[in-house]
Amino acid sequence: MKRHLNLTVNSEPRQILVEPYYSLLDMLRDELHLTGTKKGCDEGDCGACTVLLNGVPVTSCLVLAHSAHDAEVTTVEGLATREGLHPVQQAFAEYGGLQCGFCTPGLIMSAVGLLEKNFDPTEEEVRYAIGGNLCRCTGYTKVVQAIMAAAEQARP
Amino acid sequence: MARFEYLEAHTVRQALSMYRRHAPNVRYVAGSTDFLIRSRMGNWNPEYVVNIQHIPALQRTSFSRRNGLRLGALTTVQTLQDHESVQTHYPALAAAAASFAGVQVRNLATVGGNICNASPAGDTLPALLAFNAQCLSTGPEQGEQRSTALDEFFTGPGRTVLEPGELLTEIRLPRPEPNTGSLYIKHSPRGAMDIATVGVASAVTLAADRRTCKDVRIGLGAVAPTPIRAYAAEGILRGNEITPESLAACAEEARNTASPIDDVRGSAVYRKEIVGVLTLRTLERAVEMARDGTMAFETQRRLAVQAAF
């Protein structure tokens, strides 16, 4: 039976009715219609469903929705502001860090998660941080360039 | 989609009683990174899940030079990787954590879950074996506690000594000995998001002369029905002088201890060979660290994953 779930999504407090067996991913997509977060493998391997849960990147397909009660969730929809795209999004656009775009929200969330923790990453650290995100188009080079550029721009 | 009812416990006592009420069609979940996959595959079909992730008593992590390391069962793999005391005093465990899946899974997966799932290839397990981990658990009936050496915890692939409903609560690692070095190396086809073809953790303690091996413990992963200690290999080195020959003899014995199977990740013959190679490498690095003090974590992390292709 559906039960109430309280949490904050993209800075907005929400109360949602969710099935007990739903993943955070299915809740975001099916109940909140936040379809920026993608469902790729649904078993934690591809990283397309990456969101920030209380500030750290997680594969939302592996999180029980109800376990995220009282949590803060940030999806790719929560990054841009009225002023424009998030620096990481902007850099992906500028550097062409995407082709088909399916992995892009997940990669961007992993990059944002990395830069929250380490604002001056080496290329090796960037590659390590996106080790859980599969991209079958780009070969990662431009993705890495984009994240390095975003880091440089975000540095105080 | 697999369906189940969701229950959430906030104390160990509550978790045990929820389990009792719904046994046998019930499962504990913590990080749920294994549970949700197996549930979707149809391997696990509980009617109820008891989520233990929000039990504060199982989230504590502490270190003291006197008591060693105490890891609440809910300590995440990412915490193991980042924890300064783990990096300093139990480097093989931090390296093992660094080789584990990707950051998104490390932020969810718990050390208790990695132990209870009892995969022969569980990445934290060889290192925990090499540090003589003890598992504290609370029984399902009267809440009785017991402590089991990790070495005696696994009974087969996916099987442990835990009784139905018994809850793993804490993992204790004895205090670090001086002049000790350790490293975990994982060999896998890919550098991230892969299961170990072979994983080896070695911890070496040198005597005051810095030449004699005072103690050595070697944990092997993915080469037997459970993660195992290479006792015979340890016996060759313990109490003897560290020389290229003694290290090689030890590695050779570890190779003989392994009883791997053929599977998609590697043949049995190949795996045995790799056990020898990785045992030698981890021993050499561990000796280096025992002599010269710590190794930068970045270096350990680089060494921790050795991809094959």
CSV table of N, CA, C and O in Angstrom, one decimal, chain B residues 1-62:
chain,number,residue,atom,x,y,z
B,1,MET,N,7.7,-5.9,-11.3
B,1,MET,CA,8.5,-5.3,-10.2
B,1,MET,C,8.2,-6.1,-8.9
B,1,MET,O,7.1,-6.4,-8.6
B,2,ALA,N,9.3,-6.4,-8.2
B,2,ALA,CA,9.1,-7.2,-6.9
B,2,ALA,C,8.4,-6.3,-5.9
B,2,ALA,O,8.8,-5.1,-5.8
B,3,ARG,N,7.5,-6.8,-5.2
B,3,ARG,CA,6.7,-6.0,-4.2
B,3,ARG,C,7.0,-6.5,-2.8
B,3,ARG,O,7.1,-7.7,-2.6
B,4,PHE,N,7.1,-5.6,-1.9
B,4,PHE,CA,7.2,-5.9,-0.5
B,4,PHE,C,6.7,-4.8,0.3
B,4,PHE,O,6.6,-3.7,-0.1
B,5,GLU,N,6.5,-5.1,1.6
B,5,GLU,CA,6.1,-4.0,2.6
B,5,GLU,C,7.4,-3.5,3.2
B,5,GLU,O,8.4,-4.2,3.3
B,6,TYR,N,7.4,-2.2,3.5
B,6,TYR,CA,8.6,-1.6,4.1
B,6,TYR,C,8.4,-1.3,5.5
B,6,TYR,O,7.4,-0.7,5.9
B,7,LEU,N,9.4,-1.8,6.3
B,7,LEU,CA,9.4,-1.4,7.8
B,7,LEU,C,10.7,-0.8,8.1
B,7,LEU,O,11.7,-1.2,7.5
B,8,GLU,N,10.7,0.1,9.0
B,8,GLU,CA,11.9,0.8,9.4
B,8,GLU,C,12.2,0.7,10.9
B,8,GLU,O,11.3,1.0,11.7
B,9,ALA,N,13.4,0.2,11.2
B,9,ALA,CA,13.7,0.1,12.6
B,9,ALA,C,14.6,1.2,13.1
B,9,ALA,O,15.4,1.7,12.3
B,10,HIS,N,14.5,1.7,14.3
B,10,HIS,CA,15.4,2.7,14.8
B,10,HIS,C,16.2,2.3,15.9
B,10,HIS,O,17.1,3.0,16.4
B,11,THR,N,16.0,1.1,16.4
B,11,THR,CA,16.9,0.5,17.4
B,11,THR,C,17.1,-1.0,17.0
B,11,THR,O,16.3,-1.6,16.2
B,12,VAL,N,18.2,-1.6,17.5
B,12,VAL,CA,18.4,-3.0,17.2
B,12,VAL,C,17.3,-3.9,17.7
B,12,VAL,O,16.8,-4.8,17.1
B,13,ARG,N,16.8,-3.5,19.0
B,13,ARG,CA,15.7,-4.3,19.6
B,13,ARG,C,14.5,-4.3,18.7
B,13,ARG,O,13.8,-5.3,18.4
B,14,GLN,N,14.2,-3.1,18.1
B,14,GLN,CA,13.0,-3.0,17.2
B,14,GLN,C,13.2,-3.8,16.0
B,14,GLN,O,12.3,-4.5,15.5
B,15,ALA,N,14.4,-3.8,15.4
B,15,ALA,CA,14.7,-4.5,14.2
B,15,ALA,C,14.5,-6.0,14.5
B,15,ALA,O,13.8,-6.7,13.7
B,16,LEU,N,15.0,-6.5,15.6
B,16,LEU,CA,14.8,-7.9,15.9
B,16,LEU,C,13.4,-8.3,16.1
B,16,LEU,O,12.9,-9.3,15.6
B,17,SER,N,12.6,-7.4,16.7
B,17,SER,CA,11.2,-7.8,16.9
B,17,SER,C,10.4,-7.7,15.6
B,17,SER,O,9.5,-8.5,15.4
B,18,MET,N,10.7,-6.7,14.8
B,18,MET,CA,10.1,-6.7,13.4
B,18,MET,C,10.4,-8.0,12.7
B,18,MET,O,9.5,-8.5,12.0
B,19,TYR,N,11.6,-8.4,12.8
B,19,TYR,CA,12.0,-9.6,12.0
B,19,TYR,C,11.2,-10.8,12.6
B,19,TYR,O,10.6,-11.6,11.8
B,20,ARG,N,11.2,-10.9,13.9
B,20,ARG,CA,10.5,-12.1,14.5
B,20,ARG,C,9.0,-12.1,14.1
B,20,ARG,O,8.5,-13.2,13.8
B,21,ARG,N,8.4,-10.9,14.1
B,21,ARG,CA,7.0,-10.9,13.8
B,21,ARG,C,6.7,-11.4,12.4
B,21,ARG,O,5.6,-11.9,12.1
B,22,HIS,N,7.6,-11.2,11.4
B,22,HIS,CA,7.3,-11.5,10.0
B,22,HIS,C,8.1,-12.7,9.5
B,22,HIS,O,8.0,-13.0,8.3
B,23,ALA,N,8.9,-13.3,10.4
B,23,ALA,CA,9.7,-14.4,9.9
B,23,ALA,C,8.8,-15.5,9.4
B,23,ALA,O,7.7,-15.7,9.9
B,24,PRO,N,9.1,-16.3,8.4
B,24,PRO,CA,10.4,-16.2,7.7
B,24,PRO,C,10.5,-15.3,6.4
B,24,PRO,O,11.5,-15.3,5.8
B,25,ASN,N,9.3,-14.7,6.1
B,25,ASN,CA,9.3,-13.9,4.8
B,25,ASN,C,9.8,-12.5,5.0
B,25,ASN,O,9.0,-11.6,4.7
B,26,VAL,N,10.9,-12.3,5.5
B,26,VAL,CA,11.4,-11.0,5.9
B,26,VAL,C,12.9,-10.9,5.7
B,26,VAL,O,13.6,-12.0,5.7
B,27,ARG,N,13.4,-9.8,5.3
B,27,ARG,CA,14.9,-9.6,5.2
B,27,ARG,C,15.3,-8.2,5.8
B,27,ARG,O,14.5,-7.2,5.6
B,28,TYR,N,16.5,-8.2,6.4
B,28,TYR,CA,17.0,-6.9,6.7
B,28,TYR,C,17.7,-6.3,5.5
B,28,TYR,O,18.3,-7.0,4.7
B,29,VAL,N,17.5,-5.0,5.4
B,29,VAL,CA,18.3,-4.3,4.3
B,29,VAL,C,19.0,-3.1,5.0
B,29,VAL,O,18.5,-2.5,5.9
B,30,ALA,N,20.2,-2.7,4.4
B,30,ALA,CA,20.9,-1.5,4.9
B,30,ALA,C,21.1,-0.6,3.7
B,30,ALA,O,20.2,0.2,3.3
B,31,GLY,N,22.3,-0.7,3.1
B,31,GLY,CA,22.5,0.1,1.9
B,31,GLY,C,21.6,-0.2,0.7
B,31,GLY,O,21.4,0.6,-0.2
B,32,SER,N,21.1,-1.4,0.7
B,32,SER,CA,20.2,-2.0,-0.3
B,32,SER,C,20.8,-2.1,-1.7
B,32,SER,O,20.1,-2.4,-2.6
B,33,THR,N,22.1,-2.0,-1.8
B,33,THR,CA,22.7,-2.1,-3.1
B,33,THR,C,22.7,-3.5,-3.7
B,33,THR,O,22.7,-3.7,-4.9
B,34,ASP,N,22.8,-4.5,-2.8
B,34,ASP,CA,22.6,-5.9,-3.3
B,34,ASP,C,21.2,-6.3,-3.2
B,34,ASP,O,20.7,-6.9,-4.2
B,35,PHE,N,20.5,-5.8,-2.2
B,35,PHE,CA,19.1,-6.3,-2.1
B,35,PHE,C,18.2,-5.9,-3.3
B,35,PHE,O,17.5,-6.8,-3.8
B,36,LEU,N,18.3,-4.7,-3.7
B,36,LEU,CA,17.4,-4.3,-4.8
B,36,LEU,C,17.7,-5.0,-6.1
B,36,LEU,O,16.8,-5.3,-6.9
B,37,ILE,N,18.9,-5.3,-6.3
B,37,ILE,CA,19.3,-6.0,-7.5
B,37,ILE,C,18.8,-7.5,-7.5
B,37,ILE,O,18.1,-7.9,-8.4
B,38,ARG,N,19.0,-8.1,-6.3
B,38,ARG,CA,18.6,-9.5,-6.2
B,38,ARG,C,17.0,-9.6,-6.2
B,38,ARG,O,16.4,-10.6,-6.6
B,39,SER,N,16.4,-8.6,-5.6
B,39,SER,CA,15.0,-8.6,-5.6
B,39,SER,C,14.4,-8.4,-7.0
B,39,SER,O,13.5,-9.1,-7.4
B,40,ARG,N,15.0,-7.5,-7.8
B,40,ARG,CA,14.5,-7.4,-9.2
B,40,ARG,C,14.8,-8.6,-10.0
B,40,ARG,O,14.1,-8.9,-10.9
B,41,MET,N,15.9,-9.3,-9.7
B,41,MET,CA,16.2,-10.5,-10.4
B,41,MET,C,15.3,-11.7,-10.0
B,41,MET,O,15.3,-12.7,-10.6
B,42,GLY,N,14.6,-11.5,-8.9
B,42,GLY,CA,13.7,-12.5,-8.4
B,42,GLY,C,14.4,-13.5,-7.5
B,42,GLY,O,13.8,-14.5,-7.1
B,43,ASN,N,15.6,-13.3,-7.1
B,43,ASN,CA,16.3,-14.2,-6.2
B,43,ASN,C,15.8,-14.1,-4.8
B,43,ASN,O,15.8,-15.1,-4.1
B,44,TRP,N,15.5,-12.9,-4.4
B,44,TRP,CA,15.1,-12.7,-3.0
B,44,TRP,C,13.7,-12.1,-3.1
B,44,TRP,O,13.4,-11.1,-3.8
B,45,ASN,N,12.7,-12.8,-2.5
B,45,ASN,CA,11.3,-12.3,-2.6
B,45,ASN,C,10.7,-12.2,-1.2
B,45,ASN,O,9.7,-12.8,-0.9
B,46,PRO,N,11.2,-11.4,-0.3
B,46,PRO,CA,10.6,-11.2,1.0
B,46,PRO,C,9.3,-10.5,0.9
B,46,PRO,O,9.1,-9.7,0.0
B,47,GLU,N,8.4,-10.8,1.8
B,47,GLU,CA,7.1,-10.0,1.9
B,47,GLU,C,7.4,-8.7,2.6
B,47,GLU,O,6.7,-7.7,2.4
B,48,TYR,N,8.3,-8.7,3.5
B,48,TYR,CA,8.7,-7.5,4.3
B,48,TYR,C,10.2,-7.3,4.3
B,48,TYR,O,10.9,-8.2,4.3
B,49,VAL,N,10.5,-6.0,4.2
B,49,VAL,CA,11.9,-5.7,4.4
B,49,VAL,C,12.0,-4.8,5.7
B,49,VAL,O,11.1,-4.0,5.9
B,50,VAL,N,13.0,-5.1,6.5
B,50,VAL,CA,13.2,-4.3,7.7
B,50,VAL,C,14.4,-3.4,7.4
B,50,VAL,O,15.5,-4.0,7.3
B,51,ASN,N,14.2,-2.1,7.2
B,51,ASN,CA,15.4,-1.3,6.9
B,51,ASN,C,16.1,-0.9,8.2
B,51,ASN,O,15.5,-0.3,9.1
B,52,ILE,N,17.4,-1.3,8.3
B,52,ILE,CA,18.1,-1.0,9.5
B,52,ILE,C,19.0,0.2,9.3
B,52,ILE,O,19.8,0.6,10.2
B,53,GLN,N,18.9,0.9,8.1
B,53,GLN,CA,19.9,1.9,7.8
B,53,GLN,C,19.8,3.1,8.8
B,53,GLN,O,20.8,3.9,8.9
B,54,HIS,N,18.7,3.3,9.4
B,54,HIS,CA,18.5,4.5,10.2
B,54,HIS,C,18.7,4.2,11.7
B,54,HIS,O,18.1,4.9,12.6
B,55,ILE,N,19.4,3.1,12.1
B,55,ILE,CA,19.6,2.8,13.5
B,55,ILE,C,20.9,3.5,13.9
B,55,ILE,O,22.0,3.1,13.5
B,56,PRO,N,20.8,4.6,14.7
B,56,PRO,CA,22.1,5.3,15.0
B,56,PRO,C,23.2,4.5,15.7
B,56,PRO,O,24.3,4.7,15.4
B,57,ALA,N,22.8,3.5,16.5
B,57,ALA,CA,23.8,2.8,17.2
B,57,ALA,C,24.7,2.0,16.3
B,57,ALA,O,25.8,1.5,16.7
B,58,LEU,N,24.2,1.7,15.1
B,58,LEU,CA,25.0,0.9,14.1
B,58,LEU,C,25.8,1.8,13.2
B,58,LEU,O,26.4,1.3,12.2
B,59,GLN,N,25.8,3.1,13.4
B,59,GLN,CA,26.4,4.0,12.5
B,59,GLN,C,27.8,4.5,13.0
B,59,GLN,O,28.5,5.3,12.3
B,60,ARG,N,28.1,4.2,14.2
B,60,ARG,CA,29.3,4.8,14.9
B,60,ARG,C,30.6,4.2,14.4
B,60,ARG,O,30.6,2.9,14.2
B,61,THR,N,31.5,5.0,14.2
B,61,THR,CA,32.9,4.5,13.8
B,61,THR,C,33.9,5.2,14.8
B,61,THR,O,33.8,6.4,15.0
B,62,SER,N,34.7,4.4,15.4
B,62,SER,CA,35.7,5.0,16.3
B,62,SER,C,37.0,4.3,16.2
B,62,SER,O,37.1,3.1,15.9
